[in-house]
Amino acid sequence: MHDLTRCVHHPAVNEEGYASLAVPTHRASTIVYKDAASFAARKYRGFDGYTYGLHGTPTTRTLEAQLTALHGGVRTVLVPSGQAAVTMVMLAVLMPGDRVLIPDHVYPPVRSFCEDYLKPRGIDYGVYDPLIGAGIADLIDETTKLVWVESPGSGTMEVQDVPAIVKAAKAKGCLVGCDNTWATPLIFKPLAHGADFACEALTKYVGGHSDLLLGSITVSDMALRQKLKELLRGFGVGISPDECQLALRGIETMGLRVAHMGRVSEDFAKRLAHSPAVETVLHPALPSCPGHEHWKRDMGRSSGVFSLVLKPVADDVLEAALTALKVFAIGASWGGTRSLIAPMAVKGDRSVVPWTKEGPVLRISIGLEDEDDLWNDLDALLIALEGRAGAAAA
Ligand SMILES: *Cc1c(COP(=O)(O)O)cnc(C)c1O
């Protein structure tokens, strides 16, 4: 063998006795076959076999299997982002002439996708009150093929009656997909409540370190998995094993991170409710949060994201107070180790249940910093708002 050939033929090494706790990162485009007959028969390997790196490697399969186990499903399909998890479900099950129902508090890019992509292609959508519960039955006509739920809603935190919605949808032969990003499968398992698709933005709590983008769709029906995989193959959508390796590392500590963030977020939510600058606290664990009774019945535990509705305050006062924060970072994509705060534009995103609160909404994501440092930061923010609000009123 000459050197040039040696350069592209890696030597086989002894792996006996090598046992590591880390999941290896298997990167691949081409998959090679032991003989010509195996190559000719490759299409029979199906989506559980290995045929092309785009369709999966042992690293991506490990993450899929872990999410499947956590959700109690039969298969998980990985996609490049949480947004893709939602849109791929819609594209996989909706045909021209069909209709999907989305909640008024839905992750805003999902509403835009329905309006700007689905609607011009003949797929209609309806928007419903997130707290509609069994009343969803009245909105389901013969063209409605999918009901989307997101519980709690990212931003205003309404907790949906998922079991009641599933029951009504199933009675009419409708599929149900659930965006479960806030709860993670550790707090809520949508498939156990009858949903057909459990979607996660792995970007958030699974990744956990603000450095990866990934989404997942877990199903309990092999036919739905087949549909999703065929769609992804058609679009040529795949994910990087490196991202999966980071997600696999993140998932190991997710339980502790989410438990800690949930405890601190509940504690802060209760304390913040007493602040004169706060109109109301939207945290699923508080009775002041719409749908709190569903949280109590179906979840009982929290993650780290909740919102504050402030009393009306001038824009420049709020901006200055946010800019003065020392520990919280200003940003949207939550679930990492750093605590975040973000003003939310709720009013323009509502079409069914008008948002009547006058003051600004701040979404808070609790991270892993020292609790006292976080509290002092929030306290300084609220004192700045109170002081200015008082001065303006005088
Ligand atoms: C962040 C988020 C998404 C989108 O996830 P990306 O990975 O950022 O695309 C979808 N749904 C919810 C509830 C989210 O919080």
JSON list of N, CA and C in Angstrom, two decimals, residues 184-256:
[
{"chain": "A", "resi": 184, "resn": "THR", "atom": "N", "xyz": [-40.84, 20.15, 29.43]},
{"chain": "A", "resi": 184, "resn": "THR", "atom": "CA", "xyz": [-39.92, 19.03, 29.17]},
{"chain": "A", "resi": 184, "resn": "THR", "atom": "C", "xyz": [-40.63, 17.72, 29.53]},
{"chain": "A", "resi": 185, "resn": "PRO", "atom": "N", "xyz": [-40.15, 16.59, 29.03]},
{"chain": "A", "resi": 185, "resn": "PRO", "atom": "CA", "xyz": [-40.83, 15.33, 29.39]},
{"chain": "A", "resi": 185, "resn": "PRO", "atom": "C", "xyz": [-40.70, 14.98, 30.87]},
{"chain": "A", "resi": 186, "resn": "LEU", "atom": "N", "xyz": [-39.87, 15.73, 31.61]},
{"chain": "A", "resi": 186, "resn": "LEU", "atom": "CA", "xyz": [-39.74, 15.44, 33.04]},
{"chain": "A", "resi": 186, "resn": "LEU", "atom": "C", "xyz": [-40.97, 15.94, 33.81]},
{"chain": "A", "resi": 187, "resn": "ILE", "atom": "N", "xyz": [-41.67, 16.94, 33.28]},
{"chain": "A", "resi": 187, "resn": "ILE", "atom": "CA", "xyz": [-42.81, 17.52, 34.00]},
{"chain": "A", "resi": 187, "resn": "ILE", "atom": "C", "xyz": [-44.14, 17.13, 33.36]},
{"chain": "A", "resi": 188, "resn": "PHE", "atom": "N", "xyz": [-44.15, 16.94, 32.05]},
{"chain": "A", "resi": 188, "resn": "PHE", "atom": "CA", "xyz": [-45.40, 16.58, 31.37]},
{"chain": "A", "resi": 188, "resn": "PHE", "atom": "C", "xyz": [-45.09, 15.69, 30.17]},
{"chain": "A", "resi": 189, "resn": "LYS", "atom": "N", "xyz": [-45.90, 14.64, 30.02]},
{"chain": "A", "resi": 189, "resn": "LYS", "atom": "CA", "xyz": [-45.70, 13.71, 28.91]},
{"chain": "A", "resi": 189, "resn": "LYS", "atom": "C", "xyz": [-46.97, 13.72, 28.05]},
{"chain": "A", "resi": 190, "resn": "PRO", "atom": "N", "xyz": [-46.99, 14.53, 26.98]},
{"chain": "A", "resi": 190, "resn": "PRO", "atom": "CA", "xyz": [-48.22, 14.69, 26.18]},
{"chain": "A", "resi": 190, "resn": "PRO", "atom": "C", "xyz": [-48.76, 13.37, 25.62]},
{"chain": "A", "resi": 191, "resn": "LEU", "atom": "N", "xyz": [-47.87, 12.43, 25.26]},
{"chain": "A", "resi": 191, "resn": "LEU", "atom": "CA", "xyz": [-48.37, 11.18, 24.66]},
{"chain": "A", "resi": 191, "resn": "LEU", "atom": "C", "xyz": [-49.18, 10.39, 25.67]},
{"chain": "A", "resi": 192, "resn": "ALA", "atom": "N", "xyz": [-48.80, 10.48, 26.94]},
{"chain": "A", "resi": 192, "resn": "ALA", "atom": "CA", "xyz": [-49.54, 9.77, 27.99]},
{"chain": "A", "resi": 192, "resn": "ALA", "atom": "C", "xyz": [-50.95, 10.33, 28.14]},
{"chain": "A", "resi": 193, "resn": "HIS", "atom": "N", "xyz": [-51.16, 11.56, 27.67]},
{"chain": "A", "resi": 193, "resn": "HIS", "atom": "CA", "xyz": [-52.49, 12.17, 27.73]},
{"chain": "A", "resi": 193, "resn": "HIS", "atom": "C", "xyz": [-53.21, 12.07, 26.39]},
{"chain": "A", "resi": 194, "resn": "GLY", "atom": "N", "xyz": [-52.67, 11.26, 25.49]},
{"chain": "A", "resi": 194, "resn": "GLY", "atom": "CA", "xyz": [-53.37, 10.98, 24.23]},
{"chain": "A", "resi": 194, "resn": "GLY", "atom": "C", "xyz": [-52.94, 11.80, 23.04]},
{"chain": "A", "resi": 195, "resn": "ALA", "atom": "N", "xyz": [-52.00, 12.74, 23.22]},
{"chain": "A", "resi": 195, "resn": "ALA", "atom": "CA", "xyz": [-51.54, 13.52, 22.06]},
{"chain": "A", "resi": 195, "resn": "ALA", "atom": "C", "xyz": [-50.80, 12.60, 21.09]},
{"chain": "A", "resi": 196, "resn": "ASP", "atom": "N", "xyz": [-50.79, 12.98, 19.81]},
{"chain": "A", "resi": 196, "resn": "ASP", "atom": "CA", "xyz": [-50.13, 12.18, 18.78]},
{"chain": "A", "resi": 196, "resn": "ASP", "atom": "C", "xyz": [-48.67, 12.59, 18.58]},
{"chain": "A", "resi": 197, "resn": "PHE", "atom": "N", "xyz": [-48.38, 13.87, 18.82]},
{"chain": "A", "resi": 197, "resn": "PHE", "atom": "CA", "xyz": [-47.02, 14.38, 18.63]},
{"chain": "A", "resi": 197, "resn": "PHE", "atom": "C", "xyz": [-46.60, 15.16, 19.87]},
{"chain": "A", "resi": 198, "resn": "ALA", "atom": "N", "xyz": [-45.46, 14.80, 20.45]},
{"chain": "A", "resi": 198, "resn": "ALA", "atom": "CA", "xyz": [-44.88, 15.57, 21.55]},
{"chain": "A", "resi": 198, "resn": "ALA", "atom": "C", "xyz": [-43.64, 16.26, 21.00]},
{"chain": "A", "resi": 199, "resn": "CYS", "atom": "N", "xyz": [-43.70, 17.59, 20.89]},
{"chain": "A", "resi": 199, "resn": "CYS", "atom": "CA", "xyz": [-42.58, 18.34, 20.30]},
{"chain": "A", "resi": 199, "resn": "CYS", "atom": "C", "xyz": [-41.82, 19.09, 21.38]},
{"chain": "A", "resi": 200, "resn": "GLU", "atom": "N", "xyz": [-40.50, 19.12, 21.21]},
{"chain": "A", "resi": 200, "resn": "GLU", "atom": "CA", "xyz": [-39.65, 19.85, 22.15]},
{"chain": "A", "resi": 200, "resn": "GLU", "atom": "C", "xyz": [-38.69, 20.73, 21.34]},
{"chain": "A", "resi": 201, "resn": "ALA", "atom": "N", "xyz": [-38.47, 21.97, 21.81]},
{"chain": "A", "resi": 201, "resn": "ALA", "atom": "CA", "xyz": [-37.33, 22.74, 21.34]},
{"chain": "A", "resi": 201, "resn": "ALA", "atom": "C", "xyz": [-36.17, 22.30, 22.23]},
{"chain": "A", "resi": 202, "resn": "LEU", "atom": "N", "xyz": [-35.36, 21.38, 21.74]},
{"chain": "A", "resi": 202, "resn": "LEU", "atom": "CA", "xyz": [-34.21, 20.88, 22.53]},
{"chain": "A", "resi": 202, "resn": "LEU", "atom": "C", "xyz": [-33.20, 21.99, 22.78]},
{"chain": "A", "resi": 203, "resn": "THR", "atom": "N", "xyz": [-33.31, 23.03, 21.93]},
{"chain": "A", "resi": 203, "resn": "THR", "atom": "CA", "xyz": [-32.55, 24.26, 22.07]},
{"chain": "A", "resi": 203, "resn": "THR", "atom": "C", "xyz": [-32.61, 24.79, 23.51]},
{"chain": "A", "resi": 204, "resn": "LYS", "atom": "N", "xyz": [-33.72, 24.55, 24.19]},
{"chain": "A", "resi": 204, "resn": "LYS", "atom": "CA", "xyz": [-33.95, 25.16, 25.50]},
{"chain": "A", "resi": 204, "resn": "LYS", "atom": "C", "xyz": [-33.38, 24.28, 26.61]},
{"chain": "A", "resi": 205, "resn": "TYR", "atom": "N", "xyz": [-34.22, 23.51, 27.32]},
{"chain": "A", "resi": 205, "resn": "TYR", "atom": "CA", "xyz": [-33.73, 22.83, 28.52]},
{"chain": "A", "resi": 205, "resn": "TYR", "atom": "C", "xyz": [-32.85, 21.61, 28.26]},
{"chain": "A", "resi": 206, "resn": "VAL", "atom": "N", "xyz": [-33.07, 20.92, 27.15]},
{"chain": "A", "resi": 206, "resn": "VAL", "atom": "CA", "xyz": [-32.23, 19.74, 26.88]},
{"chain": "A", "resi": 206, "resn": "VAL", "atom": "C", "xyz": [-30.80, 20.20, 26.59]},
{"chain": "A", "resi": 207, "resn": "GLY", "atom": "N", "xyz": [-30.66, 21.13, 25.65]},
{"chain": "A", "resi": 207, "resn": "GLY", "atom": "CA", "xyz": [-29.34, 21.71, 25.36]},
{"chain": "A", "resi": 207, "resn": "GLY", "atom": "C", "xyz": [-28.79, 22.35, 26.63]},
{"chain": "A", "resi": 208, "resn": "GLY", "atom": "N", "xyz": [-29.57, 23.29, 27.16]},
{"chain": "A", "resi": 208, "resn": "GLY", "atom": "CA", "xyz": [-29.29, 23.81, 28.49]},
{"chain": "A", "resi": 208, "resn": "GLY", "atom": "C", "xyz": [-28.14, 24.80, 28.61]},
{"chain": "A", "resi": 209, "resn": "HIS", "atom": "N", "xyz": [-27.43, 25.08, 27.53]},
{"chain": "A", "resi": 209, "resn": "HIS", "atom": "CA", "xyz": [-26.26, 25.96, 27.65]},
{"chain": "A", "resi": 209, "resn": "HIS", "atom": "C", "xyz": [-26.22, 27.04, 26.56]},
{"chain": "A", "resi": 210, "resn": "SER", "atom": "N", "xyz": [-27.36, 27.31, 25.94]},
{"chain": "A", "resi": 210, "resn": "SER", "atom": "CA", "xyz": [-27.48, 28.41, 24.94]},
{"chain": "A", "resi": 210, "resn": "SER", "atom": "C", "xyz": [-26.51, 28.27, 23.78]},
{"chain": "A", "resi": 211, "resn": "ASP", "atom": "N", "xyz": [-26.15, 27.02, 23.43]},
{"chain": "A", "resi": 211, "resn": "ASP", "atom": "CA", "xyz": [-25.17, 26.88, 22.35]},
{"chain": "A", "resi": 211, "resn": "ASP", "atom": "C", "xyz": [-25.55, 25.86, 21.29]},
{"chain": "A", "resi": 212, "resn": "LEU", "atom": "N", "xyz": [-26.81, 25.43, 21.27]},
{"chain": "A", "resi": 212, "resn": "LEU", "atom": "CA", "xyz": [-27.20, 24.51, 20.20]},
{"chain": "A", "resi": 212, "resn": "LEU", "atom": "C", "xyz": [-28.64, 24.77, 19.79]},
{"chain": "A", "resi": 213, "resn": "LEU", "atom": "N", "xyz": [-28.96, 24.34, 18.56]},
{"chain": "A", "resi": 213, "resn": "LEU", "atom": "CA", "xyz": [-30.32, 24.45, 18.04]},
{"chain": "A", "resi": 213, "resn": "LEU", "atom": "C", "xyz": [-30.75, 23.07, 17.57]},
{"chain": "A", "resi": 214, "resn": "LEU", "atom": "N", "xyz": [-31.88, 22.61, 18.10]},
{"chain": "A", "resi": 214, "resn": "LEU", "atom": "CA", "xyz": [-32.33, 21.26, 17.77]},
{"chain": "A", "resi": 214, "resn": "LEU", "atom": "C", "xyz": [-33.80, 21.13, 18.22]},
{"chain": "A", "resi": 215, "resn": "GLY", "atom": "N", "xyz": [-34.54, 20.30, 17.49]},
{"chain": "A", "resi": 215, "resn": "GLY", "atom": "CA", "xyz": [-35.92, 20.05, 17.89]},
{"chain": "A", "resi": 215, "resn": "GLY", "atom": "C", "xyz": [-36.23, 18.58, 17.81]},
{"chain": "A", "resi": 216, "resn": "SER", "atom": "N", "xyz": [-37.28, 18.14, 18.50]},
{"chain": "A", "resi": 216, "resn": "SER", "atom": "CA", "xyz": [-37.65, 16.73, 18.44]},
{"chain": "A", "resi": 216, "resn": "SER", "atom": "C", "xyz": [-39.16, 16.57, 18.36]},
{"chain": "A", "resi": 217, "resn": "ILE", "atom": "N", "xyz": [-39.55, 15.47, 17.72]},
{"chain": "A", "resi": 217, "resn": "ILE", "atom": "CA", "xyz": [-40.97, 15.10, 17.62]},
{"chain": "A", "resi": 217, "resn": "ILE", "atom": "C", "xyz": [-41.04, 13.64, 18.05]},
{"chain": "A", "resi": 218, "resn": "THR", "atom": "N", "xyz": [-41.74, 13.36, 19.13]},
{"chain": "A", "resi": 218, "resn": "THR", "atom": "CA", "xyz": [-41.89, 11.98, 19.59]},
{"chain": "A", "resi": 218, "resn": "THR", "atom": "C", "xyz": [-43.32, 11.53, 19.30]},
{"chain": "A", "resi": 219, "resn": "VAL", "atom": "N", "xyz": [-43.46, 10.32, 18.78]},
{"chain": "A", "resi": 219, "resn": "VAL", "atom": "CA", "xyz": [-44.78, 9.79, 18.41]},
{"chain": "A", "resi": 219, "resn": "VAL", "atom": "C", "xyz": [-44.97, 8.41, 19.03]},
{"chain": "A", "resi": 220, "resn": "SER", "atom": "N", "xyz": [-46.24, 7.99, 19.12]},
{"chain": "A", "resi": 220, "resn": "SER", "atom": "CA", "xyz": [-46.50, 6.64, 19.61]},
{"chain": "A", "resi": 220, "resn": "SER", "atom": "C", "xyz": [-47.11, 5.78, 18.50]},
{"chain": "A", "resi": 221, "resn": "ASP", "atom": "N", "xyz": [-46.94, 6.21, 17.26]},
{"chain": "A", "resi": 221, "resn": "ASP", "atom": "CA", "xyz": [-47.51, 5.50, 16.12]},
{"chain": "A", "resi": 221, "resn": "ASP", "atom": "C", "xyz": [-46.45, 5.45, 15.02]},
{"chain": "A", "resi": 222, "resn": "MET", "atom": "N", "xyz": [-46.07, 4.24, 14.62]},
{"chain": "A", "resi": 222, "resn": "MET", "atom": "CA", "xyz": [-45.01, 4.07, 13.62]},
{"chain": "A", "resi": 222, "resn": "MET", "atom": "C", "xyz": [-45.38, 4.70, 12.28]},
{"chain": "A", "resi": 223, "resn": "ALA", "atom": "N", "xyz": [-46.67, 4.74, 11.95]},
{"chain": "A", "resi": 223, "resn": "ALA", "atom": "CA", "xyz": [-47.09, 5.31, 10.66]},
{"chain": "A", "resi": 223, "resn": "ALA", "atom": "C", "xyz": [-46.80, 6.81, 10.63]},
{"chain": "A", "resi": 224, "resn": "LEU", "atom": "N", "xyz": [-46.99, 7.48, 11.76]},
{"chain": "A", "resi": 224, "resn": "LEU", "atom": "CA", "xyz": [-46.70, 8.92, 11.82]},
{"chain": "A", "resi": 224, "resn": "LEU", "atom": "C", "xyz": [-45.20, 9.16, 11.72]},
{"chain": "A", "resi": 225, "resn": "ARG", "atom": "N", "xyz": [-44.44, 8.28, 12.33]},
{"chain": "A", "resi": 225, "resn": "ARG", "atom": "CA", "xyz": [-42.97, 8.40, 12.24]},
{"chain": "A", "resi": 225, "resn": "ARG", "atom": "C", "xyz": [-42.53, 8.23, 10.78]},
{"chain": "A", "resi": 226, "resn": "GLN", "atom": "N", "xyz": [-43.13, 7.27, 10.09]},
{"chain": "A", "resi": 226, "resn": "GLN", "atom": "CA", "xyz": [-42.80, 7.03, 8.69]},
{"chain": "A", "resi": 226, "resn": "GLN", "atom": "C", "xyz": [-43.08, 8.29, 7.85]},
{"chain": "A", "resi": 227, "resn": "LYS", "atom": "N", "xyz": [-44.25, 8.89, 8.09]},
{"chain": "A", "resi": 227, "resn": "LYS", "atom": "CA", "xyz": [-44.63, 10.11, 7.36]},
{"chain": "A", "resi": 227, "resn": "LYS", "atom": "C", "xyz": [-43.62, 11.23, 7.59]},
{"chain": "A", "resi": 228, "resn": "LEU", "atom": "N", "xyz": [-43.23, 11.41, 8.86]},
{"chain": "A", "resi": 228, "resn": "LEU", "atom": "CA", "xyz": [-42.28, 12.48, 9.19]},
{"chain": "A", "resi": 228, "resn": "LEU", "atom": "C", "xyz": [-40.93, 12.22, 8.53]},
{"chain": "A", "resi": 229, "resn": "LYS", "atom": "N", "xyz": [-40.45, 10.97, 8.59]},
{"chain": "A", "resi": 229, "resn": "LYS", "atom": "CA", "xyz": [-39.14, 10.67, 8.02]},
{"chain": "A", "resi": 229, "resn": "LYS", "atom": "C", "xyz": [-39.14, 10.82, 6.50]},
{"chain": "A", "resi": 230, "resn": "GLU", "atom": "N", "xyz": [-40.25, 10.44, 5.87]},
{"chain": "A", "resi": 230, "resn": "GLU", "atom": "CA", "xyz": [-40.34, 10.60, 4.41]},
{"chain": "A", "resi": 230, "resn": "GLU", "atom": "C", "xyz": [-40.31, 12.08, 4.03]},
{"chain": "A", "resi": 231, "resn": "LEU", "atom": "N", "xyz": [-41.00, 12.89, 4.82]},
{"chain": "A", "resi": 231, "resn": "LEU", "atom": "CA", "xyz": [-41.00, 14.34, 4.57]},
{"chain": "A", "resi": 231, "resn": "LEU", "atom": "C", "xyz": [-39.59, 14.90, 4.70]},
{"chain": "A", "resi": 232, "resn": "LEU", "atom": "N", "xyz": [-38.89, 14.52, 5.77]},
{"chain": "A", "resi": 232, "resn": "LEU", "atom": "CA", "xyz": [-37.54, 15.04, 5.99]},
{"chain": "A", "resi": 232, "resn": "LEU", "atom": "C", "xyz": [-36.59, 14.58, 4.89]},
{"chain": "A", "resi": 233, "resn": "ARG", "atom": "N", "xyz": [-36.76, 13.32, 4.47]},
{"chain": "A", "resi": 233, "resn": "ARG", "atom": "CA", "xyz": [-35.93, 12.81, 3.37]},
{"chain": "A", "resi": 233, "resn": "ARG", "atom": "C", "xyz": [-36.19, 13.61, 2.10]},
{"chain": "A", "resi": 234, "resn": "GLY", "atom": "N", "xyz": [-37.46, 13.88, 1.83]},
{"chain": "A", "resi": 234, "resn": "GLY", "atom": "CA", "xyz": [-37.82, 14.65, 0.64]},
{"chain": "A", "resi": 234, "resn": "GLY", "atom": "C", "xyz": [-37.24, 16.06, 0.66]},
{"chain": "A", "resi": 235, "resn": "PHE", "atom": "N", "xyz": [-37.32, 16.69, 1.82]},
{"chain": "A", "resi": 235, "resn": "PHE", "atom": "CA", "xyz": [-36.77, 18.05, 1.97]},
{"chain": "A", "resi": 235, "resn": "PHE", "atom": "C", "xyz": [-35.25, 18.05, 2.08]},
{"chain": "A", "resi": 236, "resn": "GLY", "atom": "N", "xyz": [-34.67, 16.89, 2.38]},
{"chain": "A", "resi": 236, "resn": "GLY", "atom": "CA", "xyz": [-33.23, 16.83, 2.61]},
{"chain": "A", "resi": 236, "resn": "GLY", "atom": "C", "xyz": [-32.83, 17.45, 3.94]},
{"chain": "A", "resi": 237, "resn": "VAL", "atom": "N", "xyz": [-33.69, 17.32, 4.92]},
{"chain": "A", "resi": 237, "resn": "VAL", "atom": "CA", "xyz": [-33.42, 17.91, 6.23]},
{"chain": "A", "resi": 237, "resn": "VAL", "atom": "C", "xyz": [-32.76, 16.88, 7.14]},
{"chain": "A", "resi": 238, "resn": "GLY", "atom": "N", "xyz": [-31.61, 17.23, 7.66]},
{"chain": "A", "resi": 238, "resn": "GLY", "atom": "CA", "xyz": [-30.94, 16.36, 8.61]},
{"chain": "A", "resi": 238, "resn": "GLY", "atom": "C", "xyz": [-30.37, 17.19, 9.74]},
{"chain": "A", "resi": 239, "resn": "ILE", "atom": "N", "xyz": [-29.75, 16.53, 10.72]},
{"chain": "A", "resi": 239, "resn": "ILE", "atom": "CA", "xyz": [-29.18, 17.25, 11.86]},
{"chain": "A", "resi": 239, "resn": "ILE", "atom": "C", "xyz": [-27.76, 16.75, 12.10]},
{"chain": "A", "resi": 240, "resn": "SER", "atom": "N", "xyz": [-26.98, 17.59, 12.77]},
{"chain": "A", "resi": 240, "resn": "SER", "atom": "CA", "xyz": [-25.58, 17.26, 13.00]},
{"chain": "A", "resi": 240, "resn": "SER", "atom": "C", "xyz": [-25.39, 16.38, 14.23]},
{"chain": "A", "resi": 241, "resn": "PRO", "atom": "N", "xyz": [-24.61, 15.31, 14.11]},
{"chain": "A", "resi": 241, "resn": "PRO", "atom": "CA", "xyz": [-24.30, 14.47, 15.28]},
{"chain": "A", "resi": 241, "resn": "PRO", "atom": "C", "xyz": [-23.61, 15.27, 16.39]},
{"chain": "A", "resi": 242, "resn": "ASP", "atom": "N", "xyz": [-22.90, 16.33, 16.03]},
{"chain": "A", "resi": 242, "resn": "ASP", "atom": "CA", "xyz": [-22.26, 17.16, 17.05]},
{"chain": "A", "resi": 242, "resn": "ASP", "atom": "C", "xyz": [-23.30, 17.84, 17.94]},
{"chain": "A", "resi": 243, "resn": "GLU", "atom": "N", "xyz": [-24.36, 18.35, 17.29]},
{"chain": "A", "resi": 243, "resn": "GLU", "atom": "CA", "xyz": [-25.44, 18.97, 18.07]},
{"chain": "A", "resi": 243, "resn": "GLU", "atom": "C", "xyz": [-26.06, 17.92, 19.00]},
{"chain": "A", "resi": 244, "resn": "CYS", "atom": "N", "xyz": [-26.24, 16.71, 18.47]},
{"chain": "A", "resi": 244, "resn": "CYS", "atom": "CA", "xyz": [-26.86, 15.65, 19.27]},
{"chain": "A", "resi": 244, "resn": "CYS", "atom": "C", "xyz": [-25.97, 15.28, 20.45]},
{"chain": "A", "resi": 245, "resn": "GLN", "atom": "N", "xyz": [-24.66, 15.28, 20.22]},
{"chain": "A", "resi": 245, "resn": "GLN", "atom": "CA", "xyz": [-23.74, 14.96, 21.31]},
{"chain": "A", "resi": 245, "resn": "GLN", "atom": "C", "xyz": [-23.87, 15.99, 22.42]},
{"chain": "A", "resi": 246, "resn": "LEU", "atom": "N", "xyz": [-24.00, 17.27, 22.05]},
{"chain": "A", "resi": 246, "resn": "LEU", "atom": "CA", "xyz": [-24.20, 18.31, 23.06]},
{"chain": "A", "resi": 246, "resn": "LEU", "atom": "C", "xyz": [-25.53, 18.13, 23.78]},
{"chain": "A", "resi": 247, "resn": "ALA", "atom": "N", "xyz": [-26.55, 17.75, 23.02]},
{"chain": "A", "resi": 247, "resn": "ALA", "atom": "CA", "xyz": [-27.86, 17.54, 23.62]},
{"chain": "A", "resi": 247, "resn": "ALA", "atom": "C", "xyz": [-27.81, 16.34, 24.59]},
{"chain": "A", "resi": 248, "resn": "LEU", "atom": "N", "xyz": [-27.06, 15.30, 24.20]},
{"chain": "A", "resi": 248, "resn": "LEU", "atom": "CA", "xyz": [-26.94, 14.13, 25.08]},
{"chain": "A", "resi": 248, "resn": "LEU", "atom": "C", "xyz": [-26.20, 14.48, 26.37]},
{"chain": "A", "resi": 249, "resn": "ARG", "atom": "N", "xyz": [-25.25, 15.37, 26.27]},
{"chain": "A", "resi": 249, "resn": "ARG", "atom": "CA", "xyz": [-24.56, 15.83, 27.47]},
{"chain": "A", "resi": 249, "resn": "ARG", "atom": "C", "xyz": [-25.52, 16.68, 28.32]},
{"chain": "A", "resi": 250, "resn": "GLY", "atom": "N", "xyz": [-26.27, 17.56, 27.63]},
{"chain": "A", "resi": 250, "resn": "GLY", "atom": "CA", "xyz": [-27.20, 18.43, 28.36]},
{"chain": "A", "resi": 250, "resn": "GLY", "atom": "C", "xyz": [-28.26, 17.65, 29.10]},
{"chain": "A", "resi": 251, "resn": "ILE", "atom": "N", "xyz": [-28.76, 16.60, 28.47]},
{"chain": "A", "resi": 251, "resn": "ILE", "atom": "CA", "xyz": [-29.88, 15.85, 29.05]},
{"chain": "A", "resi": 251, "resn": "ILE", "atom": "C", "xyz": [-29.48, 15.18, 30.37]},
{"chain": "A", "resi": 252, "resn": "GLU", "atom": "N", "xyz": [-28.18, 14.92, 30.53]},
{"chain": "A", "resi": 252, "resn": "GLU", "atom": "CA", "xyz": [-27.71, 14.27, 31.77]},
{"chain": "A", "resi": 252, "resn": "GLU", "atom": "C", "xyz": [-27.95, 15.15, 32.98]},
{"chain": "A", "resi": 253, "resn": "THR", "atom": "N", "xyz": [-27.86, 16.46, 32.81]},
{"chain": "A", "resi": 253, "resn": "THR", "atom": "CA", "xyz": [-28.02, 17.36, 33.95]},
{"chain": "A", "resi": 253, "resn": "THR", "atom": "C", "xyz": [-29.37, 18.08, 33.94]},
{"chain": "A", "resi": 254, "resn": "MET", "atom": "N", "xyz": [-30.21, 17.77, 32.95]},
{"chain": "A", "resi": 254, "resn": "MET", "atom": "CA", "xyz": [-31.48, 18.50, 32.82]},
{"chain": "A", "resi": 254, "resn": "MET", "atom": "C", "xyz": [-32.35, 18.37, 34.07]},
{"chain": "A", "resi": 255, "resn": "GLY", "atom": "N", "xyz": [-32.40, 17.18, 34.64]},
{"chain": "A", "resi": 255, "resn": "GLY", "atom": "CA", "xyz": [-33.25, 16.96, 35.81]},
{"chain": "A", "resi": 255, "resn": "GLY", "atom": "C", "xyz": [-32.90, 17.91, 36.94]},
{"chain": "A", "resi": 256, "resn": "LEU", "atom": "N", "xyz": [-31.61, 18.02, 37.25]},
{"chain": "A", "resi": 256, "resn": "LEU", "atom": "CA", "xyz": [-31.18, 18.89, 38.34]},
{"chain": "A", "resi": 256, "resn": "LEU", "atom": "C", "xyz": [-31.36, 20.35, 37.98]}
]
